[in-house]
mmCIF file of C-alpha atoms in Angstrom:
data_model
loop_
_atom_site.group_PDB
_atom_site.id
_atom_site.type_symbol
_atom_site.label_atom_id
_atom_site.label_comp_id
_atom_site.label_asym_id
_atom_site.label_seq_id
_atom_site.Cartn_x
_atom_site.Cartn_y
_atom_site.Cartn_z
ATOM 1 C CA MET C 142 -87.101 -25.967 -78.128
ATOM 2 C CA THR C 143 -89.442 -24.864 -80.932
ATOM 3 C CA MET C 144 -88.529 -27.936 -83.004
ATOM 4 C CA LEU C 145 -88.795 -30.139 -79.926
ATOM 5 C CA LYS C 146 -92.321 -28.894 -79.246
ATOM 6 C CA LYS C 147 -93.226 -29.469 -82.887
ATOM 7 C CA THR C 148 -91.907 -33.047 -82.930
ATOM 8 C CA SER C 149 -92.844 -34.329 -79.467
ATOM 9 C CA ARG C 150 -95.387 -32.954 -77.042
ATOM 10 C CA THR C 151 -94.568 -35.828 -74.671
ATOM 11 C CA PHE C 152 -90.863 -35.088 -74.342
ATOM 12 C CA TYR C 153 -91.010 -31.309 -74.690
ATOM 13 C CA ILE C 154 -92.526 -31.001 -71.198
ATOM 14 C CA PRO C 155 -89.952 -33.012 -69.177
ATOM 15 C CA ILE C 156 -86.983 -31.722 -71.216
ATOM 16 C CA SER C 157 -88.101 -28.117 -70.615
ATOM 17 C CA GLY C 158 -87.718 -28.621 -66.871
ATOM 18 C CA LEU C 159 -84.170 -30.025 -66.909
ATOM 19 C CA ASP C 160 -81.119 -28.246 -65.448
ATOM 20 C CA LEU C 161 -78.899 -26.189 -67.723
ATOM 21 C CA GLY C 162 -76.385 -28.419 -69.506
ATOM 22 C CA LEU C 163 -78.449 -31.567 -69.072
ATOM 23 C CA LYS C 164 -81.309 -29.860 -70.903
ATOM 24 C CA GLU C 165 -79.089 -29.174 -73.939
ATOM 25 C CA ALA C 166 -77.629 -32.698 -73.895
ATOM 26 C CA VAL C 167 -81.032 -34.416 -73.775
ATOM 27 C CA SER C 168 -82.501 -31.987 -76.358
ATOM 28 C CA SER C 169 -79.569 -32.650 -78.663
ATOM 29 C CA ALA C 170 -79.962 -36.427 -78.285
ATOM 30 C CA TYR C 171 -83.730 -36.386 -78.741
ATOM 31 C CA LEU C 172 -83.602 -34.201 -81.861
ATOM 32 C CA CYS C 173 -80.743 -36.206 -83.416
ATOM 33 C CA MET C 174 -82.711 -39.393 -82.833
ATOM 34 C CA ARG C 175 -85.861 -37.821 -84.219
ATOM 35 C CA ALA C 176 -83.868 -36.752 -87.296
ATOM 36 C CA ILE C 177 -82.764 -40.318 -88.060
ATOM 37 C CA ASP C 178 -86.176 -41.746 -87.136
ATOM 38 C CA GLU C 179 -87.735 -39.541 -89.834
ATOM 39 C CA ILE C 180 -85.287 -41.036 -92.348
ATOM 40 C CA GLU C 181 -86.172 -44.599 -91.277
ATOM 41 C CA ASP C 182 -89.946 -43.917 -91.527
ATOM 42 C CA HIS C 183 -89.894 -41.721 -94.661
ATOM 43 C CA GLU C 184 -92.452 -42.847 -97.217
ATOM 44 C CA GLY C 185 -90.781 -41.082 -100.142
ATOM 45 C CA LEU C 186 -87.357 -42.756 -99.829
ATOM 46 C CA THR C 187 -86.407 -46.152 -101.207
ATOM 47 C CA ASP C 188 -85.192 -48.677 -98.661
ATOM 48 C CA GLN C 189 -81.740 -48.596 -100.255
ATOM 49 C CA LEU C 190 -81.489 -44.815 -99.866
ATOM 50 C CA LYS C 191 -82.659 -45.069 -96.236
ATOM 51 C CA VAL C 192 -79.919 -47.638 -95.565
ATOM 52 C CA ASP C 193 -77.294 -45.469 -97.309
ATOM 53 C CA LEU C 194 -78.291 -42.357 -95.333
ATOM 54 C CA LEU C 195 -78.499 -44.160 -91.984
ATOM 55 C CA LEU C 196 -75.112 -45.820 -92.498
ATOM 56 C CA GLY C 197 -73.793 -42.405 -93.575
ATOM 57 C CA VAL C 198 -75.012 -40.911 -90.281
ATOM 58 C CA HIS C 199 -73.405 -43.818 -88.421
ATOM 59 C CA GLN C 200 -70.049 -43.055 -90.086
ATOM 60 C CA ALA C 201 -70.397 -39.273 -89.664
ATOM 61 C CA PHE C 202 -71.020 -39.581 -85.917
ATOM 62 C CA GLN C 203 -67.914 -41.717 -85.539
ATOM 63 C CA SER C 204 -65.715 -39.291 -87.462
ATOM 64 C CA PRO C 205 -63.802 -36.304 -86.040
ATOM 65 C CA ASN C 206 -65.714 -33.998 -88.444
ATOM 66 C CA ILE C 207 -69.322 -34.796 -87.538
ATOM 67 C CA ILE C 208 -70.738 -31.447 -88.667
ATOM 68 C CA GLU C 209 -69.066 -31.358 -92.098
ATOM 69 C CA GLU C 210 -69.737 -35.051 -92.772
ATOM 70 C CA THR C 211 -73.407 -34.724 -91.805
ATOM 71 C CA GLN C 212 -73.913 -31.627 -93.970
ATOM 72 C CA LYS C 213 -72.226 -33.305 -96.941
ATOM 73 C CA LEU C 214 -74.368 -36.436 -96.512
ATOM 74 C CA LEU C 215 -77.759 -34.713 -96.202
ATOM 75 C CA SER C 216 -77.428 -31.566 -98.343
ATOM 76 C CA PRO C 217 -78.599 -33.268 -101.603
ATOM 77 C CA TYR C 218 -81.908 -34.233 -99.939
ATOM 78 C CA GLY C 219 -83.164 -30.845 -98.753
ATOM 79 C CA GLU C 220 -86.256 -31.096 -100.966
ATOM 80 C CA ILE C 221 -87.265 -34.494 -99.587
ATOM 81 C CA LEU C 222 -86.267 -34.711 -95.931
ATOM 82 C CA PRO C 223 -88.100 -32.833 -93.152
ATOM 83 C CA ALA C 224 -86.419 -29.902 -91.396
ATOM 84 C CA VAL C 225 -85.679 -31.928 -88.253
ATOM 85 C CA SER C 226 -83.527 -34.298 -90.340
ATOM 86 C CA MET C 227 -81.862 -31.573 -92.406
ATOM 87 C CA GLN C 228 -80.789 -29.794 -89.196
ATOM 88 C CA LEU C 229 -79.059 -32.862 -87.751
ATOM 89 C CA ASP C 230 -75.735 -30.978 -87.670
ATOM 90 C CA GLU C 231 -77.330 -28.202 -85.562
ATOM 91 C CA TRP C 232 -78.751 -30.687 -83.046
ATOM 92 C CA ALA C 233 -75.299 -32.278 -82.707
ATOM 93 C CA GLN C 234 -73.727 -28.879 -82.013
ATOM 94 C CA LEU C 235 -76.286 -28.191 -79.274
ATOM 95 C CA CYS C 236 -74.775 -30.882 -77.007
ATOM 96 C CA PRO C 237 -72.281 -29.689 -74.339
ATOM 97 C CA PRO C 238 -68.792 -30.919 -75.393
ATOM 98 C CA SER C 239 -68.262 -33.053 -72.272
ATOM 99 C CA GLY C 240 -71.575 -34.888 -72.814
ATOM 100 C CA ALA C 241 -71.150 -35.242 -76.577
ATOM 101 C CA PRO C 242 -69.225 -38.572 -76.526
ATOM 102 C CA ILE C 243 -72.200 -40.229 -74.796
ATOM 103 C CA VAL C 244 -74.821 -38.773 -77.142
ATOM 104 C CA PHE C 245 -72.797 -39.295 -80.341
ATOM 105 C CA HIS C 246 -72.021 -42.920 -79.426
ATOM 106 C CA TYR C 247 -75.741 -43.691 -79.212
ATOM 107 C CA ILE C 248 -76.659 -41.763 -82.384
ATOM 108 C CA ALA C 249 -74.050 -43.801 -84.306
ATOM 109 C CA LYS C 250 -75.278 -47.053 -82.730
ATOM 110 C CA MET C 251 -78.967 -46.313 -83.341
ATOM 111 C CA SER C 252 -78.490 -45.298 -86.987
ATOM 112 C CA MET C 253 -76.535 -48.514 -87.648
ATOM 113 C CA GLN C 254 -79.252 -50.673 -86.079
ATOM 114 C CA MET C 255 -82.038 -48.757 -87.841
ATOM 115 C CA ALA C 256 -80.274 -49.416 -91.165
ATOM 116 C CA GLU C 257 -80.241 -53.139 -90.331
ATOM 117 C CA TRP C 258 -83.991 -53.082 -89.589
ATOM 118 C CA VAL C 259 -84.720 -51.362 -92.907
ATOM 119 C CA GLN C 260 -82.569 -53.974 -94.685
ATOM 120 C CA ASN C 261 -84.434 -56.902 -93.168
ATOM 121 C CA GLY C 262 -87.852 -55.303 -93.758
ATOM 122 C CA TRP C 263 -88.662 -54.893 -90.048
ATOM 123 C CA ASN C 264 -89.179 -58.661 -89.842
ATOM 124 C CA ILE C 265 -90.568 -59.472 -86.410
ATOM 125 C CA HIS C 266 -91.768 -63.018 -85.754
ATOM 126 C CA THR C 267 -90.879 -63.758 -82.133
ATOM 127 C CA GLU C 268 -90.769 -61.900 -78.829
ATOM 128 C CA GLU C 269 -86.949 -61.970 -79.118
ATOM 129 C CA ASP C 270 -87.245 -60.101 -82.448
ATOM 130 C CA LEU C 271 -89.543 -57.567 -80.785
ATOM 131 C CA ASP C 272 -87.063 -57.147 -77.918
ATOM 132 C CA ARG C 273 -84.253 -56.508 -80.406
ATOM 133 C CA TYR C 274 -86.346 -53.942 -82.285
ATOM 134 C CA THR C 275 -87.561 -52.083 -79.189
ATOM 135 C CA TYR C 276 -83.971 -52.009 -77.917
ATOM 136 C CA SER C 277 -82.721 -50.539 -81.217
ATOM 137 C CA VAL C 278 -85.141 -47.633 -81.268
ATOM 138 C CA ALA C 279 -85.850 -46.984 -77.568
ATOM 139 C CA GLY C 280 -84.180 -49.323 -75.090
ATOM 140 C CA MET C 281 -80.811 -47.819 -75.919
ATOM 141 C CA VAL C 282 -82.321 -44.365 -75.304
ATOM 142 C CA GLY C 283 -82.923 -45.515 -71.725
ATOM 143 C CA GLU C 284 -79.263 -46.567 -71.494
ATOM 144 C CA MET C 285 -78.107 -43.233 -72.892
ATOM 145 C CA LEU C 286 -80.262 -41.286 -70.429
ATOM 146 C CA SER C 287 -78.791 -43.302 -67.555
ATOM 147 C CA GLU C 288 -75.300 -42.390 -68.738
ATOM 148 C CA LEU C 289 -76.331 -38.722 -69.007
ATOM 149 C CA TRP C 290 -77.747 -38.722 -65.448
ATOM 150 C CA LEU C 291 -74.387 -40.032 -64.230
ATOM 151 C CA TRP C 292 -72.480 -37.488 -66.356
ATOM 152 C CA HIS C 293 -74.577 -34.566 -65.133
ATOM 153 C CA ASP C 294 -74.654 -35.037 -61.360
ATOM 154 C CA GLY C 295 -73.468 -38.546 -60.523
ATOM 155 C CA THR C 296 -76.984 -40.054 -60.367
ATOM 156 C CA GLN C 297 -76.677 -43.853 -60.339
ATOM 157 C CA SER C 298 -79.268 -46.012 -62.104
ATOM 158 C CA ASP C 299 -79.816 -49.583 -63.269
ATOM 159 C CA LEU C 300 -78.972 -49.970 -66.984
ATOM 160 C CA THR C 301 -81.053 -53.134 -67.425
ATOM 161 C CA LYS C 302 -84.106 -51.398 -65.971
ATOM 162 C CA ALA C 303 -83.278 -48.330 -68.107
ATOM 163 C CA VAL C 304 -83.675 -50.494 -71.232
ATOM 164 C CA ALA C 305 -87.142 -51.598 -70.047
ATOM 165 C CA PHE C 306 -88.039 -47.923 -69.480
ATOM 166 C CA GLY C 307 -87.316 -47.130 -73.147
ATOM 167 C CA ARG C 308 -88.784 -50.411 -74.356
ATOM 168 C CA GLY C 309 -92.057 -49.842 -72.473
ATOM 169 C CA LEU C 310 -92.516 -46.360 -73.966
ATOM 170 C CA GLN C 311 -91.879 -47.747 -77.467
ATOM 171 C CA ALA C 312 -94.332 -50.613 -76.924
ATOM 172 C CA VAL C 313 -97.021 -48.025 -76.122
ATOM 173 C CA ASN C 314 -96.321 -46.391 -79.507
ATOM 174 C CA ILE C 315 -96.550 -49.782 -81.236
ATOM 175 C CA LEU C 316 -99.982 -50.343 -79.664
ATOM 176 C CA ARG C 317 -101.132 -46.832 -80.495
ATOM 177 C CA ASN C 318 -99.915 -46.834 -84.102
ATOM 178 C CA ARG C 319 -101.066 -50.376 -84.965
ATOM 179 C CA ALA C 320 -103.470 -49.392 -87.764
ATOM 180 C CA GLU C 321 -101.137 -46.962 -89.553
ATOM 181 C CA ASP C 322 -98.161 -49.345 -89.282
ATOM 182 C CA LEU C 323 -100.181 -52.117 -90.951
ATOM 183 C CA GLU C 324 -101.306 -49.634 -93.589
ATOM 184 C CA ARG C 325 -97.661 -48.995 -94.547
ATOM 185 C CA GLY C 326 -96.939 -52.730 -94.543
ATOM 186 C CA VAL C 327 -95.072 -52.994 -91.230
ATOM 187 C CA ASP C 328 -96.151 -55.389 -88.457
ATOM 188 C CA PHE C 329 -94.362 -55.123 -85.111
ATOM 189 C CA PHE C 330 -96.559 -57.783 -83.453
ATOM 190 C CA PRO C 331 -94.859 -61.194 -83.176
ATOM 191 C CA ASP C 332 -96.579 -64.110 -84.943
ATOM 192 C CA GLY C 333 -99.829 -65.058 -83.242
ATOM 193 C CA TRP C 334 -99.926 -61.960 -81.039
ATOM 194 C CA GLY C 335 -102.989 -59.777 -80.702
ATOM 195 C CA PHE C 336 -103.611 -56.654 -78.617
ATOM 196 C CA LYS C 337 -103.813 -58.762 -75.451
ATOM 197 C CA GLU C 338 -100.261 -60.131 -75.799
ATOM 198 C CA MET C 339 -98.807 -56.778 -76.825
ATOM 199 C CA GLN C 340 -100.488 -55.087 -73.864
ATOM 200 C CA GLN C 341 -98.994 -57.714 -71.533
ATOM 201 C CA TYR C 342 -95.541 -57.100 -73.042
ATOM 202 C CA THR C 343 -96.011 -53.343 -72.633
ATOM 203 C CA ARG C 344 -97.223 -53.534 -69.029
ATOM 204 C CA ARG C 345 -94.401 -55.922 -68.108
ATOM 205 C CA ASN C 346 -91.801 -53.428 -69.334
ATOM 206 C CA LEU C 347 -93.578 -50.464 -67.755
ATOM 207 C CA GLN C 348 -93.571 -52.316 -64.434
ATOM 208 C CA ILE C 349 -89.764 -52.644 -64.650
ATOM 209 C CA ALA C 350 -89.665 -48.946 -65.613
ATOM 210 C CA ASP C 351 -91.575 -48.170 -62.388
ATOM 211 C CA SER C 352 -88.830 -49.987 -60.506
ATOM 212 C CA TYR C 353 -86.183 -48.047 -62.485
ATOM 213 C CA ILE C 354 -87.523 -44.685 -61.363
ATOM 214 C CA ALA C 355 -88.188 -45.912 -57.796
ATOM 215 C CA ASP C 356 -84.407 -46.403 -57.508
ATOM 216 C CA LEU C 357 -83.546 -42.869 -58.690
ATOM 217 C CA LYS C 358 -82.560 -40.234 -56.141
ATOM 218 C CA ASP C 359 -84.465 -36.952 -56.011
ATOM 219 C CA GLY C 360 -83.255 -34.693 -58.776
ATOM 220 C CA PRO C 361 -83.595 -33.917 -62.487
ATOM 221 C CA ALA C 362 -83.462 -37.571 -63.621
ATOM 222 C CA LEU C 363 -86.403 -38.602 -61.459
ATOM 223 C CA LYS C 364 -88.354 -35.458 -62.336
ATOM 224 C CA PHE C 365 -87.788 -36.159 -66.037
ATOM 225 C CA CYS C 366 -88.639 -39.889 -66.048
ATOM 226 C CA LYS C 367 -91.854 -39.578 -64.034
ATOM 227 C CA ILE C 368 -93.662 -37.674 -66.799
ATOM 228 C CA PRO C 369 -93.329 -39.946 -69.892
ATOM 229 C CA LEU C 370 -93.827 -43.012 -67.680
ATOM 230 C CA ALA C 371 -97.091 -41.689 -66.201
ATOM 231 C CA LEU C 372 -98.295 -40.759 -69.705
ATOM 232 C CA ALA C 373 -97.360 -44.252 -70.973
ATOM 233 C CA HIS C 374 -99.341 -45.965 -68.194
ATOM 234 C CA ALA C 375 -102.347 -43.723 -68.863
ATOM 235 C CA THR C 376 -102.173 -44.404 -72.618
ATOM 236 C CA VAL C 377 -102.089 -48.205 -72.137
ATOM 237 C CA ASN C 378 -105.102 -47.951 -69.837
ATOM 238 C CA LEU C 379 -106.880 -45.857 -72.465
ATOM 239 C CA ILE C 380 -106.039 -48.347 -75.270
ATOM 240 C CA ALA C 381 -107.315 -51.203 -73.071
ATOM 241 C CA VAL C 382 -110.797 -49.615 -73.091
ATOM 242 C CA GLY C 383 -110.783 -48.827 -76.823
ATOM 243 C CA GLY C 384 -109.238 -45.333 -76.842
ATOM 244 C CA ASN C 385 -106.021 -44.305 -78.571
ATOM 245 C CA LYS C 386 -104.592 -40.899 -77.714
ATOM 246 C CA LEU C 387 -104.685 -38.845 -74.532
ATOM 247 C CA THR C 388 -106.319 -35.445 -74.883
ATOM 248 C CA ARG C 389 -104.251 -32.328 -74.256
ATOM 249 C CA ASP C 390 -106.222 -31.738 -71.033
ATOM 250 C CA ALA C 391 -105.542 -35.298 -69.841
ATOM 251 C CA VAL C 392 -101.816 -34.847 -70.551
ATOM 252 C CA LEU C 393 -101.688 -31.586 -68.589
ATOM 253 C CA LYS C 394 -103.586 -33.121 -65.642
ATOM 254 C CA ILE C 395 -101.173 -36.073 -65.492
ATOM 255 C CA VAL C 396 -98.142 -33.778 -65.707
ATOM 256 C CA LYS C 397 -99.549 -31.606 -62.909
ATOM 257 C CA ARG C 398 -100.195 -34.681 -60.743
ATOM 258 C CA VAL C 399 -96.703 -36.199 -61.118
ATOM 259 C CA THR C 400 -94.834 -32.904 -60.804
ATOM 260 C CA GLY C 401 -96.833 -31.794 -57.784
#
């Protein structure tokens, strides 16, 4: 939970409130994904090394010896990689055994797709390209969460809408991080798109995400999803009037409002 708080204020709050078992599964998944995300975004690694490490994670998470394979893969890079990446084996072990097949399947899938994006230089020219990218890094997180809700207490949800939930949250990040992404030579905006088009794309996905959570029964899944979605809507509204990041006070007010 300490590492979670350090790496994501947004997700620390809803994960903290989850039921025992589900809390460990979602924490494990989030931290594993954060670990590979840090590899994909690392400024000190060559693209080839990023691809090698991400494909190595993909293979490790498909093997029967995930812990040993992960340690062997990452141990030479302790001086370069952040702690969240170096502790990938610990985050994997945090997941309850019965939920692990779901989480590990998505970690393997995400690391493979991230490697492909590094290889092609994050080339995004069309809305279809953007859809593929936002699926790779976030839409599939929505799918995984839906599978975890079902695993935990039988909560049914719509997988297509779950993808839009993840995609919408990622699109908010793309809007928010526009300047620094361009600075590092990455452009997630399709050709000819400005802030207006990206905001429309974001709002469209967040609208489907609203419908996703409207379908959820009362319980931990609904309680969890309400928070990042409300923060995403508030952030888009802030960006639309020239702001960028919600203040800590604004975050706490929104959380209080949606959790009653």
